[in-house]
Coordinates of C-alpha atoms in Angstrom, one line a residue:
M1 CA 10.0 3.5 47.6
S2 CA 13.2 2.7 45.8
A3 CA 13.9 3.4 42.1
T4 CA 14.0 -0.3 41.5
A5 CA 10.7 -1.2 43.1
H6 CA 8.7 -0.9 39.9
F7 CA 11.4 -0.2 37.3
P8 CA 14.2 -2.7 36.3
T9 CA 17.8 -1.8 36.9
K10 CA 18.6 -3.1 33.4
G11 CA 17.3 -1.5 30.2
V12 CA 14.8 -4.1 29.3
R13 CA 11.6 -2.0 28.9
N14 CA 10.9 0.3 26.0
I15 CA 10.4 3.7 27.4
R16 CA 7.9 4.7 24.7
Q17 CA 5.6 1.9 26.0
L18 CA 5.1 3.9 29.2
S19 CA 2.2 6.3 29.6
L20 CA 2.8 9.9 30.8
D21 CA 1.5 8.9 34.2
E22 CA 3.9 5.9 34.4
L23 CA 6.8 8.2 33.4
T24 CA 5.8 10.7 36.1
Q25 CA 5.8 7.9 38.6
Y26 CA 9.2 6.9 37.6
F27 CA 10.7 10.3 38.1
E28 CA 9.0 10.5 41.5
T29 CA 10.8 7.3 42.6
L30 CA 14.0 9.1 41.7
G31 CA 13.1 12.1 43.7
E32 CA 13.0 14.2 40.6
P33 CA 10.3 16.9 39.9
R34 CA 7.2 15.9 38.0
F35 CA 8.0 18.2 35.1
R36 CA 10.9 15.9 34.1
A37 CA 8.3 13.5 32.8
K38 CA 6.8 16.1 30.5
Q39 CA 10.3 17.0 29.3
V40 CA 11.1 13.4 28.4
W41 CA 7.6 12.9 26.9
E42 CA 8.2 15.8 24.6
W43 CA 11.5 14.4 23.5
L44 CA 10.0 11.0 22.8
W45 CA 7.0 12.2 20.8
A46 CA 7.0 15.8 19.6
K47 CA 10.8 16.1 19.2
Q48 CA 11.2 12.5 18.1
A49 CA 14.5 11.8 20.0
H50 CA 16.0 8.4 19.1
T51 CA 18.6 8.2 21.9
F52 CA 18.7 9.4 25.5
A53 CA 21.7 11.5 24.6
D54 CA 19.5 13.6 22.4
M55 CA 17.6 14.9 25.5
T56 CA 19.9 17.8 26.1
N57 CA 17.8 19.6 28.7
L58 CA 18.4 16.7 31.1
S59 CA 21.5 16.3 33.2
K60 CA 24.1 13.7 32.0
D61 CA 23.5 11.7 35.2
L62 CA 19.7 11.6 34.6
R63 CA 20.2 10.5 31.0
Q64 CA 22.5 7.7 32.2
K65 CA 19.8 6.6 34.6
L66 CA 17.2 6.5 31.8
G67 CA 19.7 4.3 29.8
Q68 CA 20.1 2.0 32.8
H69 CA 16.4 1.5 33.3
F70 CA 15.0 1.7 29.8
T71 CA 15.6 1.0 26.1
L72 CA 14.7 3.4 23.3
P73 CA 14.5 1.1 20.2
A74 CA 13.7 3.0 17.0
L75 CA 13.4 2.3 13.4
T76 CA 16.3 3.3 11.1
V77 CA 16.4 3.8 7.4
D78 CA 18.2 0.8 6.0
A79 CA 18.0 1.8 2.3
T80 CA 16.2 4.2 0.0
Q81 CA 15.1 4.2 -3.6
Y82 CA 14.0 7.2 -5.8
S83 CA 11.5 6.7 -8.6
A84 CA 11.5 8.6 -11.9
D85 CA 8.0 9.9 -11.0
G86 CA 9.1 11.3 -7.6
T87 CA 8.0 8.4 -5.4
V88 CA 10.5 7.5 -2.6
K89 CA 10.6 4.0 -1.1
S90 CA 12.4 3.3 2.1
R91 CA 13.3 0.0 3.8
F92 CA 13.3 0.3 7.5
R93 CA 15.2 -1.8 10.0
T94 CA 13.9 -2.7 13.4
H95 CA 16.1 -2.9 16.5
E96 CA 16.4 -6.7 16.1
G97 CA 17.0 -6.6 12.4
H98 CA 13.6 -7.1 10.8
L99 CA 12.8 -5.2 7.6
C100 CA 9.6 -3.4 6.5
E101 CA 9.0 -0.8 3.9
G102 CA 7.3 2.6 3.6
V103 CA 6.6 4.8 0.6
L104 CA 6.4 8.6 0.2
I105 CA 4.0 9.5 -2.6
P106 CA 4.1 13.1 -3.8
T107 CA 1.5 14.8 -5.9
E108 CA 0.7 18.4 -6.6
E109 CA -1.8 18.6 -3.7
R110 CA -0.7 15.9 -1.4
F111 CA 2.4 14.3 0.2
T112 CA 1.3 10.9 1.4
A113 CA 3.1 8.4 3.6
C114 CA 2.2 4.7 2.9
V115 CA 3.1 2.8 6.0
S116 CA 3.3 -0.9 7.0
S117 CA 1.7 -2.5 10.0
Q118 CA 3.3 -5.9 10.0
I119 CA 6.6 -7.5 9.1
G120 CA 5.3 -9.7 6.3
C121 CA 1.7 -10.8 6.1
S122 CA -0.4 -13.8 7.0
L123 CA -3.2 -13.3 4.5
A124 CA -1.3 -14.6 1.4
C125 CA -3.4 -12.7 -1.2
K126 CA -2.4 -14.1 -4.6
F127 CA -1.6 -10.8 -6.3
C128 CA 0.4 -9.1 -3.6
A129 CA 4.2 -9.5 -3.2
T130 CA 3.9 -9.0 0.6
G131 CA 1.5 -12.0 0.7
Y132 CA 4.4 -14.3 -0.3
I133 CA 6.4 -13.2 2.8
D134 CA 5.7 -15.0 6.1
R135 CA 4.5 -12.8 8.9
K136 CA 7.4 -12.3 11.4
R137 CA 5.5 -10.1 13.8
N138 CA 3.3 -7.1 14.3
I139 CA 4.9 -3.7 14.1
D140 CA 4.7 -1.9 17.5
F141 CA 2.8 1.4 17.7
D142 CA 6.0 3.4 18.4
E143 CA 7.6 1.8 15.3
I144 CA 4.7 2.8 13.1
Y145 CA 5.1 6.3 14.5
D146 CA 8.7 6.1 13.5
E147 CA 7.7 5.2 9.9
V148 CA 5.7 8.4 9.7
V149 CA 8.4 10.5 11.3
L150 CA 11.1 9.2 8.9
L151 CA 8.9 9.6 5.8
N152 CA 8.0 13.1 6.9
Q153 CA 11.7 13.9 7.2
Q154 CA 12.2 12.6 3.7
S155 CA 9.4 14.7 2.4
E156 CA 10.8 17.8 4.0
K157 CA 14.3 17.0 2.7
V158 CA 13.4 16.1 -0.9
Y159 CA 10.3 18.3 -1.4
N160 CA 10.5 20.9 1.4
R161 CA 7.0 19.9 2.3
K162 CA 5.5 18.1 5.4
L163 CA 3.3 15.1 5.0
T164 CA -0.4 15.9 4.4
N165 CA -1.8 12.3 4.5
I166 CA -1.1 8.8 5.8
V167 CA -2.4 5.6 4.4
F168 CA -2.0 2.2 6.1
M169 CA -1.6 0.4 2.8
G170 CA 1.9 -1.0 3.1
M171 CA 3.0 -4.4 4.3
G172 CA 0.6 -6.4 6.5
E173 CA -3.1 -6.3 7.5
P174 CA -3.7 -3.4 9.9
L175 CA -6.8 -4.8 11.5
L176 CA -4.8 -7.9 12.5
N177 CA -2.6 -5.5 14.5
Y178 CA -5.6 -3.6 15.8
K179 CA -4.2 -2.3 19.1
N180 CA -0.9 -1.1 17.8
V181 CA -2.5 0.6 14.7
L182 CA -5.0 2.5 16.9
K183 CA -2.4 3.5 19.4
A184 CA -0.1 4.7 16.6
I185 CA -2.9 6.8 15.2
E186 CA -3.7 8.2 18.7
R187 CA 0.0 9.3 19.0
I188 CA 0.1 10.6 15.4
T189 CA -3.0 12.7 15.9
A190 CA -2.3 13.8 19.5
P191 CA -1.5 17.5 20.1
D192 CA 1.7 16.4 21.9
G193 CA 2.5 14.0 19.1
L194 CA 2.4 14.8 15.4
A195 CA -0.9 16.7 15.6
M196 CA -2.2 15.4 12.3
S197 CA -6.0 15.3 11.7
P198 CA -7.5 11.8 11.7
R199 CA -9.5 12.8 8.6
R200 CA -6.1 12.7 6.7
I201 CA -5.5 9.1 7.7
T202 CA -6.9 6.0 5.9
V203 CA -6.7 2.5 7.2
S204 CA -7.0 -0.1 4.4
T205 CA -8.2 -3.7 5.2
A206 CA -8.5 -6.8 3.2
G207 CA -11.7 -7.4 5.1
V208 CA -11.8 -8.4 8.8
A209 CA -15.5 -8.0 9.5
K210 CA -15.3 -8.3 13.3
A211 CA -12.6 -5.7 13.5
I212 CA -14.5 -3.3 11.2
R213 CA -17.4 -3.5 13.6
Q214 CA -14.9 -2.9 16.5
L215 CA -13.8 0.3 14.7
G216 CA -17.4 1.4 14.7
D217 CA -17.7 0.7 18.4
D218 CA -14.5 2.6 19.1
K219 CA -15.9 5.6 17.2
V220 CA -12.8 6.1 15.2
K221 CA -12.4 9.4 13.2
F222 CA -10.1 8.1 10.4
K223 CA -11.2 6.9 7.0
L224 CA -11.5 3.2 6.1
A225 CA -10.7 1.5 2.8
L226 CA -11.8 -2.0 1.8
S227 CA -9.5 -4.0 -0.5
L228 CA -12.3 -5.5 -2.5
H229 CA -10.7 -6.6 -5.8
A230 CA -13.6 -8.9 -6.9
P231 CA -17.3 -8.3 -7.2
N232 CA -18.5 -11.8 -5.9
D233 CA -17.4 -14.4 -3.4
A234 CA -16.3 -17.0 -6.0
K235 CA -13.7 -14.7 -7.5
R236 CA -12.7 -13.2 -4.2
N237 CA -12.1 -16.6 -2.7
E238 CA -9.8 -17.4 -5.6
I239 CA -7.5 -14.4 -4.9
M240 CA -8.0 -13.6 -1.2
N241 CA -8.0 -16.4 1.3
I242 CA -9.5 -14.2 3.9
N243 CA -12.9 -14.2 2.0
A244 CA -13.5 -17.8 3.2
S245 CA -14.1 -16.5 6.7
N246 CA -15.1 -12.9 5.9
D247 CA -17.5 -13.1 2.9
L248 CA -19.0 -10.2 1.1
K249 CA -22.3 -10.4 3.0
S250 CA -20.5 -10.1 6.3
L251 CA -18.3 -7.3 5.0
V252 CA -21.3 -5.3 3.7
E253 CA -23.0 -5.6 7.0
A254 CA -19.9 -4.6 8.9
L255 CA -19.2 -1.6 6.7
N256 CA -22.8 -0.4 7.1
Y257 CA -22.4 -0.7 10.9
F258 CA -19.1 1.1 10.8
Y259 CA -20.6 4.0 8.9
Q260 CA -23.7 4.2 11.2
Q261 CA -21.4 4.5 14.2
T262 CA -18.7 6.8 12.8
K263 CA -20.0 8.6 9.7
S264 CA -16.4 8.2 8.5
E265 CA -15.6 8.0 4.8
I266 CA -15.4 4.6 3.2
T267 CA -13.5 3.8 0.0
L268 CA -13.6 0.6 -2.0
E269 CA -10.3 -0.5 -3.6
Y270 CA -10.6 -2.6 -6.8
I271 CA -7.5 -3.7 -8.7
L272 CA -8.2 -4.7 -12.3
F273 CA -6.8 -8.0 -13.5
N274 CA -6.8 -8.9 -17.2
D275 CA -9.6 -11.4 -18.1
F276 CA -10.4 -12.0 -14.4
N277 CA -12.5 -9.2 -12.9
D278 CA -12.5 -6.6 -15.7
S279 CA -15.5 -7.6 -17.8
Q280 CA -18.9 -5.8 -18.1
K281 CA -20.5 -8.5 -16.0
D282 CA -17.9 -7.8 -13.3
A283 CA -18.7 -4.1 -13.6
E284 CA -22.4 -4.8 -13.2
E285 CA -21.8 -6.8 -10.1
L286 CA -19.5 -4.1 -8.7
V287 CA -22.3 -1.5 -9.2
K288 CA -24.8 -3.7 -7.3
L289 CA -22.3 -4.1 -4.5
Y290 CA -21.5 -0.4 -4.4
R291 CA -25.2 0.4 -3.9
Q292 CA -25.3 -1.8 -0.8
I293 CA -22.4 0.1 0.9
P294 CA -22.2 3.7 2.0
A295 CA -19.0 4.2 0.1
D296 CA -17.8 7.7 -1.0
L297 CA -15.5 6.4 -3.7
V298 CA -14.4 3.4 -5.7
N299 CA -10.7 3.5 -6.5
I300 CA -10.0 1.4 -9.6
I301 CA -6.4 0.5 -9.4
E302 CA -4.0 -0.3 -12.2
Y303 CA -2.4 -3.7 -11.5
N304 CA 1.4 -3.9 -10.9
P305 CA 2.6 -7.4 -12.0
I306 CA 4.9 -9.2 -9.5
D307 CA 7.3 -12.1 -10.1
F308 CA 5.3 -14.7 -8.2
A309 CA 1.8 -14.2 -9.6
K310 CA 0.1 -15.1 -12.9
Y311 CA -2.1 -11.9 -13.1
E312 CA -1.6 -9.2 -15.7
K313 CA -2.7 -5.6 -16.2
P314 CA -5.7 -5.1 -18.7
T315 CA -5.3 -3.1 -21.8
E316 CA -6.0 0.6 -21.7
Q317 CA -9.2 0.1 -23.7
R318 CA -10.4 -2.6 -21.3
M319 CA -9.8 -0.2 -18.3
E320 CA -11.6 2.7 -20.1
E321 CA -14.6 0.5 -20.9
F322 CA -14.8 -0.6 -17.3
M323 CA -14.6 3.0 -16.0
G324 CA -17.1 4.1 -18.6
Y325 CA -19.7 1.5 -17.4
L326 CA -19.2 2.7 -13.8
A327 CA -19.6 6.3 -14.8
K328 CA -22.8 5.5 -16.8
H329 CA -24.3 4.0 -13.7
R330 CA -23.3 6.9 -11.5
V331 CA -20.6 5.2 -9.5
N332 CA -18.2 7.7 -8.0
A333 CA -15.0 6.0 -9.3
R334 CA -11.5 7.1 -10.3
L335 CA -8.7 5.3 -12.0
R336 CA -5.6 5.3 -9.7
R337 CA -2.5 5.2 -11.8
S338 CA 0.5 3.3 -10.3
R339 CA 3.3 5.3 -8.7
G340 CA 6.8 4.0 -8.2
K341 CA 6.6 1.0 -10.4
D342 CA 10.2 1.3 -11.4
I343 CA 11.4 0.8 -7.8
D344 CA 8.7 -1.8 -6.8
A345 CA 7.0 0.8 -4.6
A346 CA 3.6 0.6 -6.2
C347 CA 0.5 -1.0 -4.8
G348 CA 1.1 -4.7 -4.0
Q349 CA 4.8 -4.6 -4.8
L350 CA 6.4 -4.2 -1.3
A351 CA 8.5 -7.3 -0.7
N352 CA 11.7 -6.2 1.1
K353 CA 13.8 -7.0 -2.0
E354 CA 17.5 -7.0 -1.5
G355 CA 19.8 -4.8 -3.5
I356 CA 18.2 -1.4 -2.7
S357 CA 20.8 1.3 -2.7
S358 CA 21.4 2.9 0.7

């Protein structure tokens, strides 16, 4: 069998898309020992090599052959911003020039990477800056892996601490990029990858009921968050187009199924908008909804205004009254304050704005 029988002579296939078995087969076609595959695999994932030249325990000739047969596209940091509160936002560039953003969020106990799953977004939620950007494409699993690696490098550089948590709450809808998100998490949690516990990973969805059920069937170990943001279908339809095909009844049923299959933690995310979903009646409806879902927590989120949307943040008193009602009715809720607002890194603000300092 020749080296070109199953592998192209020109570098047109991304080597990180190969399995370890496929990589082993490749080296066998070259007449190389099988352990070469494990060496390269380690460079690709555990050591995070971004060029074949980095693979210094391979001969120069072998590295050249890899370059002839494969590509090794990787995300690069295009620009970085530092917030006064310690948040770090990075704009990443793909091999063909697309942009996406990720955020490092430091607290006393946690160092969290907020990663993107799509270039832009197709859901067009009215309050979210990413929703005003057309979806260019899904982000591949190895690129999502790169986001985590690059944000971890920033955490180590700036704070001398490794990442402790990952949230899929950046640009895009993770469950509309299902295979790549799950494959990225498999690599992130693998012992020969980043070896992070899946319990420290949260995937946030705007509500794709069919995919939530699929997560249950796939028995995933990571946590799930639902971007709820309204306590009834009428209001949710107004701000989230996805609710027309994934109403609250279908989401309640899907979340219950997910929990039955996985016993994984569920969080409800609820952004407060002034004079829209922040009244006592809204709080009452949220309590009723909460009691239908096996949710561990309701994150009440401070709204971050964006240029394109009409929504505003409620007053402190209004937010406190809302939180007080939830506490009175024994809802496990916490008010999540915005981080990185001064660099457009807060929830709903990621928009690939130009002018970020590199």
